[in-house]
Short mmCIF file of C-alpha atoms and ligand atoms in Angstrom, two decimals:
data_model
loop_
_atom_site.label_atom_id
_atom_site.label_comp_id
_atom_site.label_asym_id
_atom_site.label_seq_id
_atom_site.Cartn_x
_atom_site.Cartn_y
_atom_site.Cartn_z
CA MET A 149 17.18 9.59 0.63
CA ASN A 150 14.04 6.97 0.77
CA ARG A 151 12.44 7.28 -2.76
CA ILE A 152 8.95 6.49 -2.59
CA ALA A 153 6.41 5.29 -5.31
CA VAL A 154 2.69 5.98 -3.37
CA LEU A 155 -0.08 3.15 -5.03
CA GLY A 156 -3.03 4.41 -4.58
CA ALA A 157 -1.90 8.19 -3.34
CA THR A 158 -5.46 9.32 -3.28
CA GLY A 159 -7.04 7.62 -1.27
CA SER A 160 -6.77 7.00 2.38
CA ILE A 161 -4.31 5.43 3.11
CA GLY A 162 -2.45 7.64 0.29
CA THR A 163 -3.44 11.11 1.49
CA SER A 164 -1.87 10.32 5.49
CA CYS A 165 0.95 8.54 3.59
CA LEU A 166 1.38 12.27 2.05
CA ASP A 167 1.70 13.88 5.23
CA VAL A 168 4.25 11.38 6.09
CA ILE A 169 6.39 12.08 3.27
CA ALA A 170 5.57 15.71 3.57
CA HIS A 171 6.24 16.32 7.51
CA HIS A 172 9.69 13.74 6.72
CA ALA A 173 10.23 16.39 3.78
CA ASP A 174 15.02 16.04 4.78
CA ARG A 175 14.32 11.57 4.26
CA LEU A 176 11.65 10.87 2.44
CA GLN A 177 10.41 11.53 -1.13
CA ALA A 178 8.01 10.82 -3.51
CA VAL A 179 9.05 9.91 -7.19
CA ALA A 180 5.47 8.12 -8.13
CA LEU A 181 2.06 8.43 -7.15
CA SER A 182 -1.24 6.92 -8.55
CA ALA A 183 -4.95 7.03 -8.81
CA ASN A 184 -6.89 5.01 -10.47
CA GLY A 185 -9.74 8.01 -11.27
CA ARG A 186 -10.02 11.00 -9.71
CA TRP A 187 -6.80 12.22 -12.15
CA GLN A 188 -7.36 16.01 -10.65
CA ASP A 189 -6.95 15.36 -7.43
CA LEU A 190 -3.35 13.45 -8.42
CA ALA A 191 -2.99 16.47 -10.45
CA VAL A 192 -2.81 18.84 -6.94
CA GLN A 193 -0.77 16.40 -4.56
CA ALA A 194 1.59 16.29 -8.25
CA GLN A 195 2.13 19.77 -7.86
CA GLN A 196 3.31 20.17 -4.55
CA PHE A 197 5.33 17.09 -3.93
CA ARG A 198 6.68 17.08 -8.13
CA PRO A 199 7.12 13.15 -8.22
CA ARG A 200 9.35 11.95 -11.85
CA TRP A 201 6.09 9.77 -12.48
CA CYS A 202 2.38 9.55 -12.10
CA ILE A 203 0.66 7.09 -13.24
CA ILE A 204 -3.55 7.05 -13.55
CA SER A 205 -4.08 3.67 -13.71
CA ASN A 206 -7.84 3.50 -15.54
CA PRO A 207 -6.44 3.27 -19.04
CA GLU A 208 -9.64 4.80 -20.34
CA LEU A 209 -8.93 7.94 -19.21
CA ALA A 210 -5.95 8.50 -21.26
CA GLY A 211 -7.69 10.62 -23.70
CA ALA A 212 -9.64 12.50 -20.98
CA VAL A 213 -6.51 13.80 -18.66
CA ASP A 214 -5.40 17.38 -19.12
CA ARG A 215 -1.45 16.90 -19.46
CA GLY A 216 -1.25 20.84 -18.33
CA ALA A 217 -2.38 20.13 -14.72
CA PHE A 218 0.42 18.70 -14.40
CA PRO A 219 4.16 19.38 -13.12
CA ARG A 220 6.08 19.68 -16.65
CA GLU A 221 8.80 17.33 -15.26
CA THR A 222 6.68 15.08 -14.37
CA GLU A 223 6.29 11.84 -16.74
CA LEU A 224 2.49 10.76 -16.98
CA LEU A 225 1.79 7.04 -17.62
CA PHE A 226 -1.47 5.07 -17.97
CA GLY A 227 -2.78 1.50 -16.88
CA ALA A 228 -1.42 -1.37 -15.25
CA ASP A 229 1.66 -1.85 -16.62
CA GLY A 230 2.50 2.01 -15.64
CA LEU A 231 2.16 0.66 -11.45
CA GLU A 232 4.17 -2.19 -12.53
CA PHE A 233 6.78 -0.27 -14.41
CA VAL A 234 7.20 1.79 -10.85
CA ALA A 235 6.81 -0.76 -7.93
CA SER A 236 10.05 -2.29 -9.71
CA HIS A 237 12.41 0.95 -10.78
CA PRO A 238 15.27 0.69 -10.16
CA ASP A 239 15.12 4.90 -8.68
CA VAL A 240 12.09 3.54 -6.52
CA ASP A 241 13.08 2.09 -2.87
CA SER A 242 10.37 1.73 -1.10
CA VAL A 243 6.98 1.26 -2.17
CA VAL A 244 3.43 1.62 -0.40
CA CYS A 245 0.88 -0.16 -1.84
CA GLY A 246 -2.41 1.93 -1.17
CA ILE A 247 -4.43 0.25 -3.93
CA VAL A 248 -7.87 -0.66 -2.61
CA GLY A 249 -8.79 -4.85 -3.19
CA ALA A 250 -7.33 -7.37 -6.02
CA ALA A 251 -6.08 -4.52 -7.87
CA GLY A 252 -3.18 -3.64 -5.76
CA LEU A 253 -1.98 -7.48 -5.92
CA ARG A 254 0.46 -7.15 -9.37
CA SER A 255 2.16 -3.92 -8.39
CA ALA A 256 2.58 -5.52 -4.43
CA TRP A 257 3.71 -8.19 -6.63
CA ALA A 258 6.23 -6.24 -8.64
CA ALA A 259 7.22 -4.19 -5.91
CA THR A 260 8.22 -7.77 -4.20
CA GLU A 261 9.78 -9.25 -6.94
CA ALA A 262 12.35 -6.40 -7.61
CA GLY A 263 13.17 -6.49 -3.87
CA LYS A 264 12.07 -3.88 -2.55
CA ARG A 265 10.96 -1.83 0.60
CA VAL A 266 7.24 -3.47 0.53
CA ALA A 267 4.88 -1.45 3.11
CA ILE A 268 1.83 -2.85 2.60
CA ALA A 269 -1.97 -1.14 3.25
CA ASN A 270 -3.24 -3.74 0.48
CA LYS A 271 -4.04 -6.31 2.39
CA GLU A 272 -6.25 -7.84 -0.34
CA THR A 273 -2.85 -9.20 -2.13
CA LEU A 274 -2.10 -11.19 1.07
CA VAL A 275 -5.52 -12.79 1.26
CA VAL A 276 -5.39 -13.76 -2.62
CA ALA A 277 -1.31 -15.33 -2.31
CA GLY A 278 0.25 -15.50 1.18
CA PRO A 279 2.05 -17.99 0.51
CA LEU A 280 3.05 -17.22 -2.79
CA VAL A 281 3.84 -13.39 -1.80
CA MET A 282 5.86 -14.48 1.52
CA SER A 283 8.36 -17.22 -0.64
CA LEU A 284 8.99 -14.51 -3.02
CA ALA A 285 9.73 -11.58 -0.88
CA ALA A 286 12.35 -14.74 0.72
CA ARG A 287 13.78 -15.06 -2.68
CA THR A 288 14.20 -11.46 -3.38
CA GLY A 289 15.20 -10.12 0.15
CA ALA A 290 11.70 -7.73 0.11
CA THR A 291 11.07 -6.12 3.19
CA LEU A 292 7.85 -6.55 3.88
CA ILE A 293 6.48 -4.77 6.49
CA PRO A 294 2.80 -3.75 7.05
CA VAL A 295 0.73 -1.06 7.28
CA ASP A 296 -2.50 -2.21 8.74
CA SER A 297 -2.91 -1.00 12.15
CA GLU A 298 -3.47 -4.71 13.58
CA HIS A 299 -0.73 -5.69 11.28
CA SER A 300 1.92 -2.85 12.84
CA ALA A 301 1.34 -3.79 16.13
CA VAL A 302 1.74 -7.63 15.96
CA TYR A 303 5.33 -6.42 13.64
CA GLN A 304 6.11 -4.93 16.63
CA SER A 305 4.90 -6.58 19.70
CA LEU A 306 6.98 -9.81 18.18
CA LEU A 307 9.74 -7.79 18.41
CA ALA A 308 9.62 -8.24 22.41
CA GLY A 309 10.39 -12.65 22.16
CA ARG A 310 11.73 -15.52 19.78
CA GLY A 311 8.76 -16.63 16.85
CA GLU A 312 8.47 -20.33 18.41
CA ASP A 313 7.09 -18.74 22.06
CA VAL A 314 4.52 -17.10 20.31
CA ARG A 315 1.22 -19.18 21.70
CA ARG A 316 -1.29 -16.28 20.03
CA VAL A 317 -2.13 -13.40 17.64
CA ILE A 318 -4.88 -11.47 19.03
CA LEU A 319 -6.37 -8.66 16.82
CA THR A 320 -8.13 -6.53 17.89
CA ALA A 321 -11.88 -4.70 16.37
CA SER A 322 -13.39 -1.90 17.37
CA GLY A 323 -16.63 -3.72 16.01
CA GLY A 324 -17.87 -1.05 13.56
CA PRO A 325 -21.26 1.03 13.70
CA PHE A 326 -23.02 -2.13 14.75
CA ARG A 327 -21.20 -3.36 17.77
CA GLY A 328 -23.96 -5.11 20.46
CA TRP A 329 -26.46 -5.58 17.22
CA SER A 330 -28.20 -8.63 16.83
CA ARG A 331 -28.54 -10.35 13.95
CA GLU A 332 -32.52 -9.33 13.79
CA ARG A 333 -31.59 -5.80 13.38
CA LEU A 334 -28.87 -6.29 10.89
CA LYS A 335 -31.60 -6.79 8.93
CA ASP A 336 -32.76 -3.48 7.35
CA VAL A 337 -29.11 -2.09 7.85
CA THR A 338 -28.78 1.02 5.50
CA VAL A 339 -25.48 2.04 3.45
CA ALA A 340 -25.10 5.21 5.26
CA GLN A 341 -25.22 3.00 8.93
CA ALA A 342 -22.85 1.22 7.97
CA LEU A 343 -20.17 3.91 6.26
CA ALA A 344 -20.50 5.82 9.74
CA HIS A 345 -17.50 3.99 11.27
CA PRO A 346 -17.51 5.00 14.91
CA THR A 347 -13.46 5.45 15.16
CA TRP A 348 -11.36 5.05 11.53
CA THR A 349 -12.07 7.66 8.60
CA MET A 350 -11.26 5.41 5.62
CA GLY A 351 -12.26 4.38 2.10
CA ARG A 352 -15.77 3.65 1.59
CA LYS A 353 -15.05 -0.62 0.69
CA ILE A 354 -13.03 -1.28 3.85
CA THR A 355 -15.58 1.06 6.15
CA ILE A 356 -18.04 -1.55 4.33
CA ASP A 357 -15.39 -4.52 5.55
CA SER A 358 -15.68 -2.99 9.00
CA ALA A 359 -18.81 -2.87 9.10
CA THR A 360 -19.61 -6.72 8.55
CA LEU A 361 -16.35 -7.81 10.24
CA MET A 362 -14.98 -9.22 7.05
CA ASN A 363 -12.22 -6.44 7.50
CA LYS A 364 -10.91 -9.07 10.36
CA ALA A 365 -11.52 -12.12 8.56
CA LEU A 366 -9.21 -10.68 6.25
CA GLU A 367 -6.53 -9.52 8.46
CA LEU A 368 -6.54 -13.06 10.37
CA ILE A 369 -5.96 -14.19 6.88
CA GLU A 370 -3.45 -11.42 6.48
CA ALA A 371 -1.71 -12.41 9.97
CA ARG A 372 -1.84 -15.93 8.97
CA TRP A 373 0.47 -15.75 6.04
CA LEU A 374 2.56 -12.48 7.08
CA PHE A 375 3.52 -14.03 10.63
CA GLY A 376 3.65 -17.71 9.35
CA LEU A 377 0.76 -18.11 12.28
CA THR A 378 -1.65 -21.43 12.29
CA ARG A 379 -5.23 -20.85 12.76
CA GLU A 380 -5.27 -22.11 16.09
CA GLN A 381 -2.55 -19.04 17.14
CA LEU A 382 -5.02 -16.49 15.54
CA ALA A 383 -8.01 -14.79 17.85
CA VAL A 384 -10.04 -11.79 17.68
CA VAL A 385 -11.34 -9.61 20.59
CA VAL A 386 -13.32 -6.67 20.55
CA HIS A 387 -11.71 -3.42 21.49
CA PRO A 388 -14.25 -0.14 20.76
CA GLN A 389 -12.07 2.68 21.40
CA SER A 390 -9.13 1.57 19.01
CA VAL A 391 -5.96 1.92 21.22
CA ILE A 392 -4.89 -1.07 21.08
CA HIS A 393 -3.71 -1.68 17.71
CA SER A 394 -3.34 -5.80 18.65
CA LEU A 395 -1.36 -8.52 20.74
CA VAL A 396 1.49 -10.80 21.12
CA GLU A 397 1.03 -13.53 24.36
CA TYR A 398 3.80 -15.94 24.55
CA VAL A 399 3.93 -18.91 26.18
CA ASP A 400 4.58 -17.99 29.42
CA GLY A 401 1.20 -15.43 29.43
CA SER A 402 3.18 -12.07 28.66
CA VAL A 403 1.01 -10.34 26.68
CA VAL A 404 3.22 -7.55 24.51
CA CYS A 405 0.71 -4.82 22.90
CA GLN A 406 1.49 -1.63 21.19
CA LEU A 407 -1.22 1.33 21.50
CA SER A 408 -1.43 4.71 20.25
CA PRO A 409 -4.51 6.89 19.32
CA PRO A 410 -6.58 5.45 16.74
CA ASP A 411 -4.49 7.29 13.52
CA MET A 412 -2.93 5.76 10.26
CA LYS A 413 -0.13 7.75 9.96
CA LEU A 414 1.66 5.89 12.52
CA PRO A 415 1.67 2.70 11.07
CA ILE A 416 2.58 4.34 7.71
CA GLN A 417 6.05 5.86 9.05
CA TYR A 418 6.72 2.90 11.03
CA ALA A 419 6.70 0.84 7.87
CA LEU A 420 8.96 3.68 6.13
CA SER A 421 10.81 4.24 9.27
CA TRP A 422 11.74 0.67 10.43
CA PRO A 423 13.88 -0.13 12.40
CA GLU A 424 14.19 3.03 13.25
CA ARG A 425 11.92 5.33 15.24
CA TRP A 426 10.97 9.03 14.39
CA GLU A 427 9.42 12.11 15.75
CA GLY A 428 6.22 11.73 14.52
CA VAL A 429 2.40 13.45 12.66
CA SER A 430 0.36 10.55 14.71
CA PRO A 431 -1.30 12.44 17.71
CA ARG A 432 0.55 10.86 20.80
CA MET A 433 -1.01 9.19 24.00
CA ASN A 434 -2.28 12.35 26.37
CA TRP A 435 -1.85 9.79 30.44
CA GLN A 436 -3.25 13.41 31.97
CA GLU A 437 -6.75 11.66 31.23
CA ALA A 438 -8.31 9.68 33.00
CA ALA A 439 -9.33 6.46 29.95
CA LYS A 440 -10.87 2.99 29.78
CA LEU A 441 -10.08 0.33 27.74
CA GLU A 442 -12.60 -2.36 26.68
CA PHE A 443 -12.32 -5.69 25.92
CA PHE A 444 -15.06 -8.23 24.97
CA PRO A 445 -15.84 -11.38 22.65
CA PRO A 446 -16.75 -11.29 19.15
CA ASP A 447 -20.26 -11.85 18.60
CA THR A 448 -19.95 -14.46 15.97
CA ASP A 449 -24.29 -15.21 14.94
CA ALA A 450 -24.47 -11.38 14.24
CA PHE A 451 -20.75 -11.43 12.59
CA PRO A 452 -20.54 -14.71 10.44
CA ALA A 453 -18.09 -12.91 8.30
CA LEU A 454 -15.43 -14.19 11.13
CA GLU A 455 -15.87 -17.46 11.08
CA LEU A 456 -14.68 -17.37 7.54
CA GLY A 457 -11.67 -15.67 8.11
CA PHE A 458 -11.14 -18.20 10.85
CA GLU A 459 -11.80 -21.30 7.75
CA VAL A 460 -9.49 -20.33 5.35
CA ALA A 461 -6.86 -18.73 7.68
CA GLY A 462 -7.07 -22.37 8.27
CA ARG A 463 -7.86 -23.97 5.07
CA GLY A 464 -5.44 -21.71 2.75
CA GLY A 465 -5.06 -22.83 -0.83
CA THR A 466 -7.82 -21.29 -3.44
CA CYS A 467 -10.18 -19.93 -0.39
CA GLY A 468 -8.81 -16.62 -0.24
CA ALA A 469 -8.61 -15.38 -3.66
CA VAL A 470 -12.39 -16.94 -3.70
CA LEU A 471 -13.47 -15.01 -0.08
CA ASN A 472 -11.47 -12.10 -0.96
CA ALA A 473 -13.15 -12.14 -4.67
CA ALA A 474 -16.67 -12.98 -3.78
CA ASN A 475 -16.15 -9.86 -1.14
CA GLU A 476 -15.31 -7.36 -3.25
CA VAL A 477 -18.48 -7.72 -5.60
CA ALA A 478 -20.78 -8.10 -2.40
CA VAL A 479 -19.90 -5.16 -1.26
CA GLU A 480 -20.28 -2.94 -4.76
CA ARG A 481 -23.45 -4.30 -4.67
CA PHE A 482 -24.29 -3.75 -1.31
CA LEU A 483 -23.50 -0.27 -1.50
CA ALA A 484 -25.91 -0.13 -5.37
CA GLY A 485 -28.28 -1.28 -3.76
CA SER A 486 -28.55 -4.81 -4.60
CA LEU A 487 -27.62 -6.46 -1.77
CA SER A 488 -28.70 -6.44 1.60
CA PHE A 489 -26.04 -6.56 4.81
CA LEU A 490 -27.08 -9.95 5.79
CA ASP A 491 -26.69 -11.07 2.17
CA ILE A 492 -23.31 -10.21 2.35
CA PRO A 493 -21.61 -13.03 4.00
CA ALA A 494 -24.14 -15.73 3.45
CA ALA A 495 -23.50 -14.84 -0.17
CA CYS A 496 -19.89 -15.28 0.68
CA ARG A 497 -20.06 -18.89 2.09
CA GLN A 498 -22.28 -20.27 -0.76
CA ILE A 499 -19.77 -18.77 -2.97
CA LEU A 500 -16.71 -20.62 -0.91
CA ASN A 501 -18.29 -23.67 -0.47
CA ALA A 502 -19.14 -24.07 -4.01
CA HIS A 503 -15.52 -23.71 -5.45
CA THR A 504 -13.08 -26.14 -6.28
CA PHE A 505 -10.74 -26.05 -4.25
CA GLU A 506 -7.29 -26.40 -4.91
CA PRO A 507 -4.13 -26.83 -1.94
CA GLN A 508 -1.34 -25.54 -3.96
CA PRO A 509 -2.76 -22.91 -6.54
CA THR A 510 -0.52 -20.66 -9.01
CA LEU A 511 -0.66 -17.42 -9.05
CA THR A 512 -2.66 -18.18 -12.74
CA ASP A 513 -4.85 -20.93 -10.94
CA LEU A 514 -5.55 -17.78 -8.47
CA LEU A 515 -6.75 -15.13 -10.87
CA ARG A 516 -8.64 -17.71 -12.43
CA GLN A 517 -10.50 -18.71 -9.32
CA ASP A 518 -10.99 -14.24 -8.45
CA ALA A 519 -12.79 -14.21 -11.62
CA TRP A 520 -14.75 -17.05 -11.18
CA ALA A 521 -15.52 -15.81 -7.71
CA ARG A 522 -16.68 -12.13 -9.52
CA GLN A 523 -18.96 -13.83 -11.82
CA GLU A 524 -20.54 -16.28 -8.99
CA MET A 525 -20.99 -12.99 -6.89
CA MET A 526 -22.45 -11.06 -9.80
CA GLN A 527 -25.18 -13.40 -10.67
CA TRP A 528 -26.04 -14.11 -6.82
CA LYS A 529 -29.76 -13.89 -5.77
CA VAL A 530 -31.29 -14.80 -2.54
P1 NAD B 286 -9.15 4.59 -0.66
O1 NAD B 286 -10.34 3.88 -1.50
O2 NAD B 286 -9.46 5.32 -0.15
O3 NAD B 286 -8.41 4.08 -1.72
C1 NAD B 286 -7.94 3.71 -2.49
C2 NAD B 286 -6.85 4.24 -3.53
O4 NAD B 286 -6.89 3.35 -4.82
C3 NAD B 286 -7.16 5.56 -5.04
O5 NAD B 286 -6.11 6.13 -4.87
C4 NAD B 286 -7.88 4.63 -6.13
O6 NAD B 286 -7.60 5.95 -6.71
C5 NAD B 286 -7.17 3.82 -6.17
N1 NAD B 286 -7.60 2.83 -6.74
C6 NAD B 286 -9.33 2.42 -6.98
N2 NAD B 286 -8.94 0.98 -7.66
C7 NAD B 286 -8.09 0.64 -7.96
C8 NAD B 286 -8.16 0.26 -9.14
N3 NAD B 286 -9.21 -0.85 -9.72
N4 NAD B 286 -6.41 0.23 -10.02
C9 NAD B 286 -5.61 1.14 -9.39
N5 NAD B 286 -5.54 1.84 -8.43
C10 NAD B 286 -6.95 1.73 -7.52
O7 NAD B 286 -9.42 2.83 0.53
P2 NAD B 286 -8.04 3.05 1.60
O8 NAD B 286 -9.03 3.18 2.54
O9 NAD B 286 -7.05 4.04 1.35
O10 NAD B 286 -7.12 1.49 2.02
C11 NAD B 286 -6.53 0.93 0.38
C12 NAD B 286 -6.51 -0.34 0.99
O11 NAD B 286 -5.22 0.06 2.19
C13 NAD B 286 -7.07 -1.50 1.19
O12 NAD B 286 -6.28 -2.48 0.72
C14 NAD B 286 -7.43 -1.39 2.62
O13 NAD B 286 -7.58 -2.68 3.21
C15 NAD B 286 -6.51 -0.92 3.18
N6 NAD B 286 -5.84 -0.38 4.77
C16 NAD B 286 -6.84 0.99 4.70
C17 NAD B 286 -7.07 1.92 6.09
C18 NAD B 286 -7.43 2.78 5.96
O14 NAD B 286 -7.77 3.59 7.17
N7 NAD B 286 -7.78 3.22 5.04
C19 NAD B 286 -6.83 0.56 7.36
C20 NAD B 286 -6.03 0.13 6.56
C21 NAD B 286 -5.62 -0.93 6.19
MG1 MG B 287 -6.86 -3.06 9.95
#
């Protein structure tokens, strides 16, 4: 039995993960579930999965939560300490990092430090602290398996050859709701338009990131650290069908890729079943139907976030922490109506350029730069 802590259980990744666990009740068991605010949803999940622990990470809710809504045998924990407690507990085998934003870093760190299998959906952890997390995993023997569909595809495609024979890794991008739009047309994008993703249903933050292509920028940085690549080994191709989830090109010209209908349950399950493969809950490819797979070069003029991703993947150091924090606040401001769509990458660019670069930061340095970038973005004016 694989005993799993699902962090961010009430989110898009979290609920898909619980579908996978319910489907494989003979080998997967949810022993800890966390939510930040929506404790009522967490209580409903707890009634179904009967976990040993539930964590409500927002400590201010301690007084508001109805204990009686949770099963009697479930212990309730509050605050970020509760997340770290379960992520490193000896009775937990695997940790699914489904929290959104840099808020997921500490618990992902605790799970890595404790040598767990870490199913990492929270890409921000690797964007902020990729080199530190990877060297921590190497020390503790933690197994970091990506849940992000592109990185899961790369992980699988890398099994076809040797690391030194990889020419490059090509991440696919759906292009988001504004594929084909000019910069001019993007000026007046509304929140509702940006939240309408054509192929994926996801949380609000990553949906906005997908519309600006900042999501692909973050994924370039994630891939750089996860797979030990250089900037020159990274590329992006727009693939509107979201069926090929990414590609690995080898030195002999062979390109190996992974494809499946767009559904996060597959990469989530793979991160838990690896190195095995199990009968899945996700839809399968239908080879009886005619289908078309298209590829386009990305429009870097309309979507300048991409260039930020390549640059930060190349520079490393404190750049990831600053770009990520600036973007998190920019997305909040866009959703709140105090920043326009095109301001998101523009403001991130300015704050990245203005920061004091450190090439070999410690975790403390990174958290300080994260706080600085958030402050700058809160005050940012056109
Ligand atoms: P979501 O907004 O749907 O869910 C986020 C979860 O995190 C919720 O359970 C919420 O309660 C919790 N949370 C929010 N703020 C928190 C905080 N400050 N502290 C602790 N917990 C907090 O997000 P999502 O779409 O499921 O994305 C989660 C992560 O997975 C993100 O890093 C995202 O980039 C990544 N990811 C998501 C998808 C997807 O299909 N949704 C695909 C690839 C990668
Ligand atoms: Mg992705």
